[in-house]
Coordinates of C-alpha atoms in Angstrom, one line a residue:
M1 CA -33.5 -22.4 0.0
V2 CA -32.3 -18.8 -0.7
A3 CA -29.8 -19.1 2.2
L4 CA -28.5 -22.4 0.8
C5 CA -27.9 -20.9 -2.7
R6 CA -26.2 -17.7 -1.4
M7 CA -22.6 -17.4 -2.5
K8 CA -19.9 -18.0 0.1
P9 CA -18.3 -14.8 1.4
R10 CA -15.0 -14.0 -0.4
T11 CA -12.4 -13.7 2.4
V12 CA -8.7 -13.8 2.6
F13 CA -8.9 -17.5 3.3
T14 CA -11.1 -18.3 0.4
V15 CA -8.6 -16.6 -1.9
L16 CA -5.9 -18.9 -0.4
E17 CA -8.2 -21.8 -1.0
E18 CA -8.7 -20.9 -4.6
T19 CA -4.9 -20.9 -5.2
A20 CA -4.4 -24.1 -3.3
N21 CA -7.0 -25.8 -5.5
A22 CA -5.4 -24.4 -8.6
Y23 CA -1.8 -25.1 -7.8
P24 CA -1.8 -27.7 -4.9
E25 CA 1.8 -29.0 -5.3
S26 CA 3.4 -25.8 -6.5
P27 CA 5.9 -24.2 -4.0
A28 CA 4.4 -21.4 -1.9
L29 CA 6.8 -20.6 1.0
H30 CA 10.5 -21.2 1.6
Q31 CA 11.8 -20.4 5.2
P32 CA 15.6 -20.5 5.8
T33 CA 16.6 -23.0 8.5
G34 CA 20.4 -22.3 8.5
G35 CA 23.3 -23.6 6.5
G36 CA 21.7 -22.7 3.2
K37 CA 18.8 -25.0 3.9
H38 CA 15.0 -24.2 3.7
R39 CA 11.8 -25.6 5.0
S40 CA 9.2 -25.4 2.2
W41 CA 5.4 -25.4 2.0
T42 CA 3.3 -26.1 -1.1
W43 CA 0.1 -24.2 -1.6
R44 CA -1.9 -27.3 -0.4
E45 CA 0.3 -27.5 2.7
Y46 CA 0.0 -23.7 3.3
R47 CA -3.8 -23.9 3.1
N48 CA -4.0 -27.0 5.4
A49 CA -1.7 -25.4 8.0
V50 CA -3.7 -22.2 8.1
R51 CA -6.9 -24.1 8.4
A52 CA -5.6 -26.2 11.3
I53 CA -4.1 -23.3 13.1
A54 CA -7.4 -21.4 12.8
V55 CA -9.2 -24.3 14.5
G56 CA -6.5 -24.4 17.1
L57 CA -7.0 -20.7 17.9
K58 CA -10.7 -21.3 18.5
E59 CA -9.8 -24.2 20.8
I60 CA -7.7 -22.0 23.0
G61 CA -10.4 -19.3 23.3
V62 CA -9.9 -16.9 20.4
R63 CA -13.3 -15.4 19.5
R64 CA -14.6 -13.7 16.4
G65 CA -13.6 -10.1 16.5
D66 CA -10.7 -10.6 19.0
T67 CA -7.4 -8.9 18.4
V68 CA -4.5 -11.2 18.1
A69 CA -1.1 -9.6 18.0
L70 CA 2.0 -10.9 16.1
Q71 CA 5.5 -10.0 17.2
S72 CA 7.9 -11.4 14.7
E73 CA 10.3 -10.6 11.9
T74 CA 8.9 -11.5 8.5
R75 CA 9.0 -15.3 8.1
A76 CA 6.9 -18.2 6.9
E77 CA 5.5 -18.9 10.4
F78 CA 4.3 -15.3 10.6
Y79 CA 2.4 -15.9 7.3
L80 CA 0.8 -19.1 8.6
A81 CA -0.3 -17.4 11.9
D82 CA -1.4 -14.2 10.3
L83 CA -3.7 -16.0 7.8
A84 CA -5.0 -18.3 10.5
V85 CA -6.0 -15.3 12.7
M86 CA -8.0 -13.8 9.9
T87 CA -9.5 -17.2 9.0
A88 CA -10.7 -17.6 12.6
G89 CA -12.6 -14.4 12.3
A90 CA -10.1 -12.5 14.6
I91 CA -8.1 -9.4 13.8
A92 CA -4.4 -9.7 13.1
A93 CA -2.2 -6.9 14.5
A94 CA 1.5 -7.0 13.6
L95 CA 3.9 -5.1 15.8
Y96 CA 7.0 -3.2 14.5
T97 CA 9.9 -5.3 15.9
S98 CA 12.3 -2.4 15.2
L99 CA 10.7 -0.4 18.0
P100 CA 12.1 -0.6 21.5
F101 CA 10.3 -3.3 23.6
A102 CA 8.7 -0.6 25.8
D103 CA 7.1 1.0 22.7
Q104 CA 6.0 -2.4 21.4
A105 CA 4.4 -3.2 24.8
R106 CA 2.6 0.2 24.7
T107 CA 1.2 -0.6 21.3
L108 CA 0.2 -4.0 22.4
R109 CA -1.7 -2.6 25.3
A110 CA -3.4 0.0 23.1
S111 CA -4.6 -2.8 20.7
D112 CA -6.4 -4.7 23.5
A113 CA -4.9 -7.9 22.2
R114 CA -5.8 -11.0 24.3
F115 CA -3.4 -13.4 22.5
V116 CA 0.1 -12.7 21.2
F117 CA 2.1 -14.8 18.7
V118 CA 5.8 -14.0 19.6
E119 CA 8.8 -15.1 17.5
N120 CA 10.8 -16.6 20.3
L121 CA 11.2 -16.9 24.0
K122 CA 13.8 -14.1 24.2
A123 CA 11.3 -11.6 22.6
M124 CA 8.5 -12.8 24.9
H125 CA 10.6 -12.3 28.0
A126 CA 11.6 -8.8 26.8
L127 CA 8.0 -7.9 26.1
R128 CA 6.8 -9.2 29.4
E129 CA 9.5 -7.3 31.3
A130 CA 8.5 -4.1 29.5
A131 CA 4.9 -4.5 30.5
D132 CA 4.4 -7.1 33.3
D133 CA 0.7 -6.0 33.7
L134 CA -0.3 -7.4 30.3
D135 CA -2.9 -10.1 30.6
V136 CA -2.3 -12.0 27.4
R137 CA -1.8 -15.6 26.3
W138 CA 1.5 -16.2 24.5
V139 CA 2.0 -18.5 21.6
L140 CA 5.6 -19.2 20.4
L141 CA 6.1 -19.1 16.6
T142 CA 9.5 -20.8 16.8
G143 CA 11.3 -22.8 19.4
E144 CA 10.1 -25.1 22.2
S145 CA 8.6 -24.5 25.6
E146 CA 7.0 -26.8 28.1
E147 CA 4.9 -23.9 29.6
L148 CA 3.7 -22.1 26.5
M149 CA 1.6 -23.1 23.5
T150 CA 3.7 -23.3 20.3
L151 CA 2.6 -22.9 16.7
E152 CA 3.3 -26.6 16.0
R153 CA 1.2 -27.7 19.0
L154 CA -1.6 -25.3 18.0
Q155 CA -1.6 -26.7 14.5
A156 CA -1.7 -30.3 15.9
L157 CA -4.6 -29.4 18.2
G158 CA -6.5 -28.0 15.2
E159 CA -5.8 -31.0 13.1
E160 CA -7.4 -33.2 15.8
R161 CA -10.6 -31.1 15.6
I162 CA -10.5 -30.1 11.9
A163 CA -14.1 -31.2 11.4
Q164 CA -15.0 -27.8 13.1
F165 CA -13.4 -25.8 10.4
E166 CA -16.4 -25.4 8.0
R167 CA -18.5 -24.0 10.9
I168 CA -15.7 -21.5 11.7
L169 CA -15.3 -20.4 8.1
A170 CA -19.1 -19.9 7.7
E171 CA -19.1 -17.4 10.6
V172 CA -16.6 -15.0 8.9
Q173 CA -18.1 -12.3 6.7
E174 CA -16.5 -10.0 4.1
S175 CA -17.4 -7.0 6.3
D176 CA -15.5 -8.4 9.3
H177 CA -12.3 -6.7 10.3
A178 CA -9.2 -8.7 9.3
V179 CA -6.2 -6.5 10.0
L180 CA -5.3 -3.8 12.6
Y181 CA -2.5 -1.8 11.0
M182 CA -0.1 -0.1 13.4
T183 CA 0.9 3.4 12.4
S184 CA 2.8 6.0 14.2
G185 CA 2.1 9.7 13.7
A186 CA 4.4 12.7 14.2
T187 CA 4.0 12.4 18.0
G188 CA 4.9 8.8 18.1
E189 CA 1.6 7.8 19.7
P190 CA 0.2 4.6 18.2
K191 CA -2.6 4.9 15.7
M192 CA -4.3 1.8 14.5
G193 CA -6.2 1.4 11.3
L194 CA -9.0 -1.3 10.9
V195 CA -9.3 -3.0 7.5
T196 CA -12.0 -5.5 6.5
H197 CA -11.7 -8.7 4.5
H198 CA -13.5 -7.0 1.6
A199 CA -11.0 -4.2 1.5
L200 CA -8.0 -6.6 1.5
V201 CA -9.5 -8.9 -1.1
S202 CA -10.4 -5.9 -3.4
N203 CA -6.7 -4.9 -3.2
M204 CA -5.6 -8.5 -4.0
D205 CA -7.9 -8.6 -7.0
H206 CA -6.1 -5.7 -8.6
A207 CA -3.0 -7.8 -9.0
P208 CA -3.8 -9.7 -12.2
I209 CA -4.4 -6.4 -13.9
V210 CA -1.5 -4.2 -12.7
L211 CA 1.1 -6.7 -11.3
P212 CA 0.8 -9.9 -13.4
I213 CA 3.1 -12.2 -11.4
T214 CA 2.5 -15.9 -11.8
P215 CA 3.3 -19.3 -10.2
E216 CA 6.5 -19.3 -12.3
D217 CA 7.7 -16.2 -10.5
T218 CA 9.6 -16.0 -7.3
T219 CA 10.2 -13.1 -4.8
I220 CA 12.1 -12.4 -1.6
A221 CA 10.3 -11.0 1.5
F222 CA 12.3 -9.0 4.0
L223 CA 10.3 -5.8 4.8
P224 CA 8.6 -5.6 8.3
S225 CA 5.2 -7.4 8.2
A226 CA 3.5 -4.5 10.1
H227 CA 4.0 -2.3 7.0
I228 CA 1.2 -2.3 4.4
A229 CA 3.7 -2.6 1.4
Q230 CA 4.9 -6.0 2.9
R231 CA 1.5 -7.1 4.1
V232 CA -0.4 -6.5 0.8
V233 CA 2.2 -6.8 -2.0
M234 CA 4.5 -9.5 -0.5
E235 CA 2.1 -11.5 1.6
L236 CA -1.5 -11.2 0.1
V237 CA -0.8 -10.6 -3.6
P238 CA 1.4 -13.8 -3.9
I239 CA -1.6 -15.7 -2.4
R240 CA -3.8 -14.3 -5.1
Q241 CA -1.3 -15.0 -7.9
G242 CA 0.2 -18.3 -6.7
T243 CA 3.8 -16.8 -6.5
A244 CA 6.4 -18.4 -4.4
V245 CA 7.9 -16.4 -1.5
W246 CA 11.4 -16.9 -0.2
F247 CA 12.2 -15.3 3.2
S248 CA 15.3 -13.4 4.0
E249 CA 17.5 -14.1 7.0
G250 CA 18.2 -10.3 7.3
L251 CA 19.5 -7.3 5.5
A252 CA 23.1 -8.4 5.9
K253 CA 22.5 -11.6 4.0
L254 CA 20.1 -10.1 1.5
P255 CA 22.6 -9.3 -1.3
N256 CA 23.8 -13.0 -1.3
E257 CA 20.3 -14.3 -1.1
I258 CA 19.3 -12.2 -4.2
R259 CA 22.2 -13.7 -6.2
T260 CA 21.3 -17.2 -5.0
I261 CA 17.5 -17.2 -5.2
R262 CA 17.5 -15.0 -8.3
P263 CA 14.0 -13.5 -7.9
T264 CA 11.9 -12.4 -10.9
F265 CA 9.9 -9.9 -8.8
F266 CA 11.5 -7.8 -6.1
L267 CA 10.0 -5.0 -4.0
A268 CA 12.3 -2.9 -1.9
P269 CA 12.2 0.6 -0.3
P270 CA 14.3 3.4 -1.9
R271 CA 17.0 2.9 0.7
V272 CA 17.9 -0.5 -0.7
W273 CA 18.0 0.8 -4.3
E274 CA 20.1 3.7 -3.0
R275 CA 22.6 1.4 -1.4
V276 CA 23.0 -0.7 -4.6
Y277 CA 23.5 2.5 -6.6
S278 CA 26.0 3.8 -4.0
T279 CA 28.0 0.5 -4.2
I280 CA 28.1 0.6 -8.0
S281 CA 29.1 4.3 -8.0
T282 CA 31.9 3.7 -5.5
E283 CA 33.3 0.8 -7.5
I284 CA 33.1 2.6 -10.9
K285 CA 35.2 5.5 -9.4
K286 CA 38.0 3.0 -8.6
R287 CA 38.1 1.5 -12.2
P288 CA 40.5 2.7 -14.9
A289 CA 39.5 5.8 -16.9
A290 CA 38.6 3.9 -20.0
I291 CA 36.1 1.7 -18.1
R292 CA 34.6 4.8 -16.3
K293 CA 34.2 6.5 -19.7
L294 CA 32.5 3.5 -21.1
F295 CA 30.1 3.2 -18.2
Y296 CA 29.1 6.9 -18.2
L297 CA 28.7 6.9 -22.0
G298 CA 26.4 3.9 -21.8
L299 CA 24.5 5.6 -19.0
G300 CA 24.0 8.6 -21.2
V301 CA 22.6 6.5 -24.1
G302 CA 20.4 4.6 -21.7
S303 CA 19.0 7.8 -20.2
S304 CA 18.3 9.3 -23.6
A305 CA 16.5 6.1 -24.7
N306 CA 14.5 6.1 -21.4
R307 CA 13.4 9.7 -21.9
L308 CA 12.1 8.9 -25.4
R309 CA 10.2 5.9 -24.0
E310 CA 8.6 7.9 -21.2
A311 CA 7.5 10.5 -23.8
G312 CA 5.9 7.7 -25.9
K313 CA 8.4 8.3 -28.7
P314 CA 10.2 5.6 -30.7
V315 CA 13.9 4.8 -29.9
P316 CA 16.0 5.3 -33.1
A317 CA 17.7 2.1 -34.5
W318 CA 21.2 3.4 -33.9
M319 CA 20.4 4.0 -30.2
R320 CA 18.9 0.5 -29.9
A321 CA 22.1 -0.9 -31.4
S322 CA 24.2 1.1 -29.0
L323 CA 22.1 -0.1 -26.0
Q324 CA 22.6 -3.7 -27.0
F325 CA 26.4 -3.2 -26.9
F326 CA 26.3 -1.4 -23.6
D327 CA 23.9 -3.9 -22.1
R328 CA 26.2 -6.8 -23.1
V329 CA 29.5 -5.2 -21.7
V330 CA 28.2 -3.1 -18.8
F331 CA 24.6 -3.2 -17.7
R332 CA 24.0 -7.0 -17.7
K333 CA 26.8 -7.4 -15.1
I334 CA 25.1 -4.8 -12.9
R335 CA 21.8 -6.6 -13.1
E336 CA 23.5 -9.9 -12.3
R337 CA 24.2 -8.5 -8.8
L338 CA 20.4 -8.7 -8.4
G339 CA 20.2 -12.3 -9.7
G340 CA 19.9 -11.4 -13.3
R341 CA 16.3 -12.5 -13.6
I342 CA 14.3 -9.6 -12.3
R343 CA 11.5 -8.7 -14.7
I344 CA 9.5 -6.5 -12.2
A345 CA 11.6 -4.3 -9.9
A346 CA 9.4 -2.3 -7.6
S347 CA 10.0 0.5 -5.2
G348 CA 7.6 1.3 -2.4
A349 CA 7.2 2.4 1.3
A350 CA 8.7 5.8 0.7
P351 CA 9.2 8.3 -2.2
L352 CA 11.9 7.4 -4.8
G353 CA 14.2 10.1 -6.1
K354 CA 13.7 10.9 -9.9
D355 CA 17.4 10.7 -10.6
L356 CA 17.6 7.3 -8.9
A357 CA 14.7 6.0 -11.0
E358 CA 16.4 7.3 -14.2
F359 CA 19.6 5.4 -13.3
Y360 CA 17.8 2.1 -13.0
A361 CA 15.8 2.7 -16.2
A362 CA 19.0 3.5 -18.0
I363 CA 20.6 0.2 -17.1
G364 CA 17.6 -1.7 -18.4
M365 CA 15.8 -2.4 -15.1
P366 CA 13.2 0.3 -14.6
L367 CA 11.9 0.7 -11.1
V368 CA 8.1 0.5 -10.9
E369 CA 7.0 3.0 -8.2
G370 CA 3.6 2.8 -6.6
Y371 CA 1.7 4.5 -3.8
G372 CA -0.3 3.2 -0.9
L373 CA -1.5 4.1 2.5
T374 CA -2.4 2.3 5.7
E375 CA -5.9 3.9 5.3
A376 CA -6.4 3.0 1.6
G377 CA -4.3 0.1 0.6
V378 CA -2.3 0.2 -2.6
V379 CA -3.9 2.8 -4.8
A380 CA -1.5 3.6 -7.7
L381 CA 1.2 1.9 -9.7
N382 CA 3.3 2.7 -12.7
P383 CA 2.4 0.7 -15.8
L384 CA 5.0 -2.0 -16.3
D385 CA 5.3 -1.2 -20.0
R386 CA 5.8 2.5 -19.5
P387 CA 6.8 3.7 -16.1
K388 CA 7.5 7.4 -15.6
S389 CA 10.5 8.4 -13.4
G390 CA 9.4 10.4 -10.4
S391 CA 5.7 9.4 -10.8
I392 CA 3.7 7.1 -8.5
G393 CA 1.9 5.9 -11.7
K394 CA -1.7 5.6 -12.6
L395 CA -4.7 4.9 -10.3
L396 CA -5.7 1.2 -9.9
P397 CA -9.1 0.1 -11.2
Q398 CA -12.0 1.4 -9.1
V399 CA -9.8 4.0 -7.4
E400 CA -11.1 7.6 -7.7
A401 CA -9.0 10.7 -6.9
R402 CA -9.5 14.4 -6.8
L403 CA -7.5 17.4 -5.6
E404 CA -8.6 20.0 -3.0
E405 CA -8.0 23.6 -3.6
D406 CA -4.7 23.4 -1.6
G407 CA -3.6 20.4 -3.7
E408 CA -4.3 17.7 -1.1
L409 CA -5.0 14.3 -2.7
M410 CA -8.4 12.9 -1.8
L411 CA -9.2 9.2 -2.5
R412 CA -12.2 6.9 -2.8
T413 CA -11.6 3.2 -3.1
P414 CA -13.2 -0.2 -2.1
C415 CA -9.9 -0.8 -0.3
L416 CA -10.5 2.0 2.2
F417 CA -10.1 1.3 5.9
T418 CA -13.1 1.7 8.3
G419 CA -11.4 4.0 10.8
Y420 CA -8.8 4.3 13.5
Y421 CA -9.3 1.9 16.5
K422 CA -11.1 3.6 19.4
D423 CA -10.3 7.0 17.9
P424 CA -13.5 8.5 16.2
E425 CA -12.0 12.0 16.3
S426 CA -9.0 11.1 14.1
T427 CA -11.2 9.0 11.9
A428 CA -13.6 11.9 11.3
A429 CA -10.6 14.1 10.4
V430 CA -9.6 11.9 7.5
L431 CA -12.8 10.2 6.3
R432 CA -15.1 12.8 4.7
D433 CA -18.3 11.5 2.9
G434 CA -16.6 8.3 1.8
W435 CA -13.4 10.1 0.7
L436 CA -10.0 9.8 2.4
A437 CA -8.0 13.0 3.0
T438 CA -4.4 11.7 2.5
G439 CA -2.5 14.7 3.7
D440 CA -0.3 14.4 0.6
I441 CA 0.0 17.2 -1.9
A442 CA -0.3 15.9 -5.4
E443 CA -0.6 16.7 -9.1
V444 CA -1.5 14.7 -12.2
D445 CA -0.3 15.1 -15.8
A446 CA -2.3 14.9 -19.0
E447 CA -1.7 11.1 -19.4
G448 CA -3.1 10.3 -15.9
Y449 CA 0.2 9.8 -14.1
W450 CA 0.2 11.1 -10.6
Y451 CA 3.0 12.8 -8.6
I452 CA 3.3 13.4 -4.9
T453 CA 5.0 16.7 -4.3
G454 CA 4.9 17.0 -0.5
R455 CA 3.1 16.5 2.8
K456 CA 0.5 19.0 3.8
K457 CA 1.5 19.0 7.4
E458 CA 5.2 19.4 6.5
L459 CA 4.7 22.5 4.4
I460 CA 7.3 25.2 5.1
V461 CA 6.1 28.8 4.9
S462 CA 9.0 31.1 5.0
S463 CA 8.9 34.5 6.8
N464 CA 8.1 36.2 3.5
G465 CA 5.1 33.9 2.9
K466 CA 6.7 31.7 0.2
K467 CA 5.5 28.0 0.3
I468 CA 8.1 25.3 0.1
Y469 CA 7.4 21.5 0.0
P470 CA 10.5 19.9 1.6
A471 CA 9.8 16.3 0.4
R472 CA 10.1 17.5 -3.2
I473 CA 13.6 19.0 -2.5
E474 CA 14.8 16.3 -0.1
V475 CA 14.3 13.6 -2.7
L476 CA 16.7 15.4 -5.0
F477 CA 19.6 14.3 -2.8
K478 CA 18.8 10.6 -3.1
R479 CA 21.4 10.0 -5.8
E480 CA 24.4 11.3 -3.8
P481 CA 25.9 8.1 -2.2
L482 CA 27.4 9.9 0.7
I483 CA 24.2 11.5 1.9
N484 CA 22.1 9.2 4.1
Q485 CA 19.3 11.5 5.4
V486 CA 18.3 15.1 4.8
L487 CA 15.8 17.4 6.6
L488 CA 14.9 20.9 5.4
V489 CA 14.3 23.7 7.9
G490 CA 12.8 27.1 7.3
D491 CA 9.2 27.3 8.6
R492 CA 8.6 31.0 9.5
L493 CA 12.3 31.7 9.0
P494 CA 14.0 34.0 6.4
Y495 CA 15.7 31.3 4.4
V496 CA 16.0 27.5 4.0
T497 CA 18.6 25.4 5.7
A498 CA 19.2 21.7 6.0
L499 CA 20.5 19.0 8.3
F500 CA 22.3 16.0 6.8
T501 CA 23.4 12.6 8.0
V502 CA 26.2 11.0 6.0
N503 CA 27.9 7.8 5.2
G504 CA 31.3 8.8 6.7
T505 CA 32.6 11.4 9.1
P506 CA 31.4 15.0 8.8
D507 CA 34.9 16.2 8.0
E508 CA 35.4 13.7 5.2
T509 CA 32.1 14.4 3.5
K510 CA 31.6 18.2 3.9
T511 CA 33.0 19.0 0.5
A512 CA 30.8 16.4 -1.2
V513 CA 27.7 17.6 0.6
A514 CA 28.4 21.2 -0.3
Q515 CA 28.7 20.2 -4.0
A516 CA 25.4 18.2 -3.7
V517 CA 23.7 21.3 -2.2
K518 CA 25.1 23.4 -5.0
D519 CA 23.8 21.0 -7.7
V520 CA 20.4 20.7 -6.1
N521 CA 20.1 24.5 -5.7
K522 CA 20.4 24.9 -9.5
Q523 CA 17.1 23.0 -9.8
L524 CA 15.2 25.2 -7.4
A525 CA 13.6 28.6 -7.3
P526 CA 15.6 31.3 -5.4
F527 CA 13.3 31.2 -2.4
E528 CA 13.7 27.3 -2.2
Q529 CA 17.4 27.2 -2.3
I530 CA 19.4 25.9 0.7
R531 CA 21.5 28.8 2.1
K532 CA 23.3 26.9 4.9
F533 CA 23.6 23.3 6.1
K534 CA 25.0 21.3 9.0
I535 CA 26.1 17.6 9.1
V536 CA 24.8 15.7 12.1
E537 CA 27.3 13.3 13.6
R538 CA 24.9 10.4 13.8
D539 CA 21.9 9.1 11.8
F540 CA 18.4 10.1 12.8
S541 CA 17.2 7.0 14.7
I542 CA 14.2 5.2 16.0
E543 CA 15.7 5.0 19.5
Q544 CA 15.9 8.8 19.7
G545 CA 12.3 9.1 18.4
E546 CA 13.5 10.9 15.2
V547 CA 12.4 8.2 12.8
T548 CA 9.3 6.0 12.6
P549 CA 9.5 2.2 12.1
T550 CA 8.9 2.8 8.4
M551 CA 11.9 5.2 8.3
K552 CA 9.9 8.4 7.9
I553 CA 11.6 11.3 9.7
R554 CA 9.7 13.0 12.5
R555 CA 10.6 16.6 11.8
S556 CA 9.6 18.0 15.2
R557 CA 11.7 15.5 17.1
V558 CA 14.7 16.1 14.9
L559 CA 14.5 19.8 15.4
E560 CA 14.1 19.4 19.1
N561 CA 17.1 17.1 19.4
H562 CA 19.3 19.3 17.2
R563 CA 18.1 22.7 18.3
A564 CA 21.6 24.1 18.8
L565 CA 22.8 23.1 15.3
V566 CA 19.7 24.7 13.7
S567 CA 20.1 27.8 15.8
E568 CA 23.7 28.3 14.6
M569 CA 22.4 28.4 11.0
Y570 CA 20.1 31.3 11.9
M571 CA 22.9 33.3 13.7
G572 CA 22.0 32.1 17.1
R573 CA 18.2 32.8 16.7
D574 CA 16.1 30.5 19.0
I575 CA 14.0 28.1 16.9
D576 CA 10.5 27.3 18.0

């Protein structure tokens, strides 16, 4: 009798089921099919499809605890397959499609996946060519094939045997692993973090408190599904909250999609917000002097009002009246570029520059920045009613944090991962008595707002012993439209230098970069200031091993690839 009365485990699927029961006919997913048309799923259809695909997976041999890889851009079919893999008791491992196929195949091999969902035949052939020794079963997410299993046929197979579903669901426990996150360290070697249903559901359950989106809200998904920000915030949280997700056809079409779909919640990495700002800045410079003056005057008033709000002080009546005028004639038109309906604008996946955050707050669309890790889920978010520029916000409920003597942020949370796949040594290095060593240097203010000031492993110690955190300085360049990427150099060297990549040719942009360096140096201590710089003729790239799939710069590889340029800045000295 005790066993019969025991509560059903709360897994990712049971959360989907709760939402499907609450909003069965509300829209859930919208996948573009070309020509401005979409295929849509209600929450009931979403739940039913996941259920059938999970049964289909069991029918073709997927066992509880198996790893099933997914190689696809972010799309509705990915969501269906991803949820079905977890529902079947298997572990979903999404590959970074931005990596060369040889690297994807290497990661696939390291994950021990027995089954692979692949977006289309072209991608499958490329993967198979990159690693012809892989012994896996392929399932096509889109397209047709006489030889291969397709997602549609898998779903049809499951529907024929749907009576088996309750038995399958009963086998899955909260402690079972649900996701294998792919990460890439400084060396580029794949590291994979295992996360349980309990950890994922705990993170989903934070949403009603800190991110109150509803079935009336809409959002657009375009980030890679292998990234935790996309997986948790754009895939799992909408399931918890019943929010409809529209899928983008790609970055080139995203601006038009935003204007057409008019999302009310939008998450993007800083690079997207930087590009919007850059476009606005370029256009304003071309306008007549009177319009430019009006824009910058409004920006000044908006910035002053934002500083008062961040300090918890009232905004004077005259300032509120001025803001209403500037909002009507200037700022509303800018927000209309982003659909005009965004009520929650979020920035994630990388640090956001304080100046950039202040710009968006000034135009009436404050960016809510958060903080998350593969190993700990989303752990901090700025309060929607009072975000602070440059801060990652306040800790989510049930998240604990402390600082080590060297400033490293340590975290304890129910959303913690269980460890790196087949890598006990790396796991032991970051998990210490239930606490996660993040590798990030942080500080907290009197009101409980947290700030990330740098990465422990990227600390620069100059030859005179001064400590410099490059991330804190590099982020100061985010507001210069011409600067694309920046990397500081100076470890064990007499002074700090920098490498820049730019939007334009080095000759065209050298003066602007020099001015940006001058402006940033005014904000730095003398030992932090950039003495020399070089402009690299191309962007740091994934193909050259200089950037991770999440666009984090691999410092050692950049220095290796541009050794000659760096050496010039230190008068021909050979750089280690």
